[in-house]
């Protein structure tokens, strides 16, 4: 039975529950078009994941030269590659080719490519003399800022997984649900994340604009400081949710008693 465009569109939309404006209307739309195209081929979902991971990482290496047109190519490659990230999951579900290996590869791709993106951008800015307007920081600092941005974004991604491993009884939902409480509700949080340049989808969409205006020094500086601050904020938010003490249930004790005491430790 042939898979229809509506089925593909609905599958992509089902993956956008925690997404924001750019994710839904740029990457979601492009992902839908690419998924429909891939479904007509013999390319497997895991092969799609390999392709976009390689595209992100290899195109990031072009930033080492900090060349205007190479930077633009990198930005375009990242938009296409991240749209393919939307497509691979939809293709896997529609073809019933779900794979734990694909989920593992997806995480590795993001971890490696984000660090490569910012580190290579920092090296490129250092290589071409830093900020073209004034030398308010030593040129070599851009390498460290790029590395900090890459490590920061990786830590931001990893922390919810580590928090759930440390506190498996927490059933509050996604990290977005937790952080939304700091903004007085999900509606305000969505507005904030939609306009926040640190939101991952916004950052990837903005790469090409920093490149077009030849301001990669600002890209490295802004995201180096921004993702460092964001990683500290996420750490503080998740750390407060983890109980200070753990009370293993005694033999014959109802587990609910342990949960009550653990909940009291969160306060």
Coordinates of C-alpha atoms in Angstrom, one line a residue:
X1 CA 0.0 0.0 0.0
X2 CA 1.4 3.4 -1.0
X3 CA 2.1 5.9 1.7
X4 CA 0.3 9.2 1.1
X5 CA 1.6 12.7 1.7
X6 CA -1.0 13.1 4.4
X7 CA 0.4 10.2 6.3
X8 CA 3.9 11.6 6.0
X9 CA 2.8 15.1 7.1
X10 CA 0.9 13.7 10.1
X11 CA 3.9 11.6 11.1
X12 CA 6.2 14.6 11.0
X13 CA 3.7 16.7 13.0
X14 CA 3.5 13.9 15.7
X15 CA 7.3 14.4 16.2
X16 CA 6.9 18.2 16.8
X17 CA 5.2 18.1 20.2
X18 CA 8.2 19.7 21.9
X19 CA 9.2 21.9 19.0
X20 CA 9.0 25.7 18.5
X21 CA 8.3 27.9 15.5
X22 CA 11.4 27.4 13.4
X23 CA 11.3 23.7 14.1
X24 CA 7.7 23.3 13.0
X25 CA 7.6 25.7 10.1
X26 CA 11.1 25.3 8.6
X27 CA 12.7 22.0 9.6
X28 CA 9.3 20.3 9.9
X29 CA 8.3 21.3 6.5
X30 CA 11.6 20.4 4.8
X31 CA 11.7 17.2 6.8
X32 CA 8.2 16.3 5.4
X33 CA 9.3 16.9 1.8
X34 CA 12.5 14.9 2.3
X35 CA 10.7 12.0 4.1
X36 CA 8.2 11.7 1.2
X37 CA 11.2 11.6 -1.2
X38 CA 13.1 9.0 0.8
X39 CA 10.1 6.8 1.1
X40 CA 10.2 6.3 -2.7
X41 CA 13.8 4.9 -2.5
X42 CA 15.5 2.0 -0.9
X43 CA 17.4 4.2 1.5
X44 CA 17.0 2.9 5.1
X45 CA 16.3 5.2 8.0
X46 CA 19.7 4.4 9.6
X47 CA 21.4 5.3 6.3
X48 CA 19.6 8.7 6.4
X49 CA 20.9 9.2 9.9
X50 CA 24.5 8.4 8.7
X51 CA 24.1 10.8 5.9
X52 CA 22.9 13.8 7.9
X53 CA 25.4 13.1 10.6
X54 CA 28.3 13.1 8.1
X55 CA 26.9 16.2 6.4
X56 CA 26.8 18.2 9.7
X57 CA 30.3 17.1 10.8
X58 CA 32.1 17.4 7.5
X59 CA 30.5 20.7 6.6
X60 CA 31.6 22.1 10.0
X61 CA 35.2 21.6 9.0
X62 CA 34.7 24.3 6.3
X63 CA 34.4 26.9 9.1
X64 CA 38.1 26.5 9.9
X65 CA 38.8 28.7 6.8
X66 CA 36.3 31.4 7.9
X67 CA 35.7 32.0 4.2
X68 CA 32.5 33.8 3.3
X69 CA 31.0 31.4 0.8
X70 CA 32.3 28.3 2.6
X71 CA 30.5 29.5 5.8
X72 CA 27.3 30.0 3.8
X73 CA 27.7 26.4 2.4
X74 CA 28.0 25.1 6.0
X75 CA 24.9 27.0 7.1
X76 CA 22.9 25.5 4.1
X77 CA 24.2 22.0 4.8
X78 CA 23.1 22.2 8.4
X79 CA 19.6 23.3 7.5
X80 CA 19.3 20.4 5.0
X81 CA 21.0 17.9 7.4
X82 CA 18.7 18.8 10.4
X83 CA 15.7 18.5 8.1
X84 CA 16.9 15.0 7.3
X85 CA 17.0 14.4 11.1
X86 CA 13.2 15.1 11.1
X87 CA 12.8 12.8 8.1
X88 CA 14.6 9.7 9.3
X89 CA 12.3 9.1 12.3
X90 CA 9.2 9.5 10.1
X91 CA 10.6 7.1 7.5
X92 CA 11.4 4.6 10.2
X93 CA 7.9 4.6 11.6
X94 CA 6.1 4.6 8.3
X95 CA 8.2 1.7 7.0
X96 CA 8.1 0.0 10.4
X97 CA 11.9 0.0 10.5
X98 CA 12.3 1.2 14.1
X99 CA 15.8 0.7 15.4
X100 CA 17.5 1.3 18.8
X101 CA 20.7 1.5 16.8
X102 CA 19.3 4.5 14.9
X103 CA 18.4 6.3 18.2
X104 CA 21.9 5.7 19.5
X105 CA 23.5 7.0 16.3
X106 CA 21.2 10.1 16.4
X107 CA 22.6 11.0 19.8
X108 CA 26.2 10.4 18.7
X109 CA 25.6 12.5 15.6
X110 CA 24.4 15.5 17.6
X111 CA 27.1 15.2 20.2
X112 CA 29.9 15.1 17.7
X113 CA 28.6 17.6 15.1
X114 CA 27.7 20.3 17.6
X115 CA 31.1 20.3 19.1
X116 CA 32.7 20.2 15.6
X117 CA 30.5 23.2 14.5
X118 CA 31.5 25.6 17.3
X119 CA 35.1 24.4 17.7
X120 CA 35.8 24.8 14.0
X121 CA 34.1 28.2 13.9
X122 CA 36.3 29.3 16.8
X123 CA 39.4 28.1 15.0
X124 CA 38.3 29.9 11.9
X125 CA 37.7 33.2 13.6
X126 CA 41.1 32.9 15.4
X127 CA 42.8 32.0 12.1
X128 CA 41.5 35.1 10.4
X129 CA 42.3 37.6 13.1
X130 CA 39.3 37.6 15.5
X131 CA 36.8 40.5 15.5
X132 CA 37.4 42.8 12.5
X133 CA 36.2 45.9 14.3
X134 CA 38.2 46.0 17.6
X135 CA 40.4 43.7 19.6
X136 CA 38.6 43.6 22.9
X137 CA 39.7 40.0 23.6
X138 CA 42.8 38.1 22.4
X139 CA 42.2 36.2 19.1
X140 CA 43.0 32.8 20.7
X141 CA 40.0 33.2 23.0
X142 CA 37.7 32.5 20.1
X143 CA 39.0 28.9 20.1
X144 CA 38.1 28.5 23.7
X145 CA 34.7 30.1 23.3
X146 CA 34.0 27.8 20.4
X147 CA 35.0 24.8 22.5
X148 CA 32.9 26.1 25.4
X149 CA 29.8 26.5 23.1
X150 CA 30.3 22.9 21.8
X151 CA 30.7 21.4 25.3
X152 CA 27.8 23.6 26.6
X153 CA 25.3 22.4 24.0
X154 CA 26.4 18.8 24.5
X155 CA 26.0 19.0 28.3
X156 CA 22.6 20.7 27.8
X157 CA 21.5 17.7 25.7
X158 CA 22.9 15.1 28.1
X159 CA 21.7 16.4 31.4
X160 CA 18.0 15.4 31.2
X161 CA 19.2 11.8 30.5
X162 CA 21.6 11.8 33.5
X163 CA 18.9 13.4 35.7
X164 CA 16.4 10.7 34.9
X165 CA 19.1 8.0 35.6
X166 CA 19.8 9.6 39.0
X167 CA 16.2 10.1 39.8
X168 CA 14.1 7.5 37.9
X169 CA 11.0 8.1 40.1
X170 CA 10.6 11.6 38.6
X171 CA 7.5 11.5 36.3
X172 CA 7.1 15.2 35.6
X173 CA 7.6 14.9 31.9
X174 CA 10.2 16.3 29.5
X175 CA 12.8 18.9 30.5
X176 CA 10.7 21.5 28.7
X177 CA 7.8 20.7 31.2
X178 CA 10.2 21.2 34.1
X179 CA 11.8 24.4 32.8
X180 CA 8.4 25.8 31.9
X181 CA 7.6 26.1 35.6
X182 CA 10.3 28.8 35.9
X183 CA 8.3 30.9 33.4
X184 CA 5.0 30.7 35.0
X185 CA 3.6 28.1 32.6
X186 CA 4.1 26.4 29.2
X187 CA 2.6 29.3 27.2
X188 CA 5.2 31.8 28.3
X189 CA 7.9 29.3 28.0
X190 CA 7.0 28.6 24.4
X191 CA 7.1 32.3 23.6
X192 CA 10.5 32.6 25.2
X193 CA 12.0 29.6 23.4
X194 CA 10.5 30.7 20.1
X195 CA 12.4 34.0 20.1
X196 CA 15.5 32.6 22.0
X197 CA 18.5 32.4 19.7
X198 CA 19.9 29.6 22.0
X199 CA 17.1 27.3 21.0
X200 CA 18.8 24.5 19.0
X201 CA 16.6 24.9 15.9
X202 CA 16.9 28.7 16.0
X203 CA 20.7 28.4 16.3
X204 CA 21.0 26.1 13.3
X205 CA 18.7 28.3 11.2
X206 CA 20.8 31.4 12.1
X207 CA 24.2 29.9 11.1
X208 CA 23.6 30.9 7.5
X209 CA 22.6 34.5 8.5
X210 CA 25.8 35.0 10.5
X211 CA 27.7 33.6 7.5
X212 CA 25.9 35.9 5.0
X213 CA 26.7 39.0 7.0
X214 CA 30.3 37.7 7.7
X215 CA 29.9 37.9 11.4
X216 CA 31.2 34.5 12.5
X217 CA 33.1 36.1 15.3
X218 CA 29.8 37.2 16.8
X219 CA 28.4 33.7 16.3
X220 CA 31.2 32.2 18.3
X221 CA 31.2 34.9 21.0
X222 CA 27.4 34.9 21.5
X223 CA 26.9 31.1 21.6
X224 CA 30.1 30.5 23.7
X225 CA 28.8 32.8 26.4
X226 CA 25.1 31.8 25.8
X227 CA 25.4 28.0 26.0
X228 CA 27.8 28.3 29.0
X229 CA 25.1 30.2 30.9
X230 CA 22.3 28.0 29.6
X231 CA 24.1 24.8 30.7
X232 CA 24.5 26.3 34.2
X233 CA 20.8 27.2 34.3
X234 CA 19.7 23.8 33.2
X235 CA 21.9 22.1 35.7
X236 CA 20.5 24.3 38.5
X237 CA 16.9 23.5 37.4
X238 CA 17.4 19.7 37.2
X239 CA 19.6 19.5 40.3
X240 CA 16.9 21.1 42.5
X241 CA 14.5 18.3 41.4
X242 CA 16.8 15.5 42.5
X243 CA 16.3 14.5 46.2
X244 CA 19.2 15.2 48.5
X245 CA 18.8 11.8 50.1
X246 CA 17.7 8.5 48.9
X247 CA 15.7 6.2 51.2
X248 CA 15.6 2.6 49.9
X249 CA 12.4 0.9 50.9
X250 CA 12.8 -1.5 53.8
X251 CA 11.7 -5.1 53.5
X252 CA 7.9 -5.1 53.6
X253 CA 7.7 -1.3 53.4
X254 CA 5.2 0.2 50.9
X255 CA 7.2 2.0 48.2
X256 CA 4.8 5.0 48.5
X257 CA 6.3 5.8 51.9
X258 CA 9.7 6.1 50.3
X259 CA 8.2 8.3 47.5
X260 CA 6.7 10.6 50.1
X261 CA 9.9 11.1 52.0
X262 CA 11.8 11.6 48.7
X263 CA 9.3 14.2 47.6
X264 CA 9.7 16.0 50.9
X265 CA 13.5 16.3 50.2
X266 CA 12.8 18.2 47.0
X267 CA 11.2 21.0 48.8

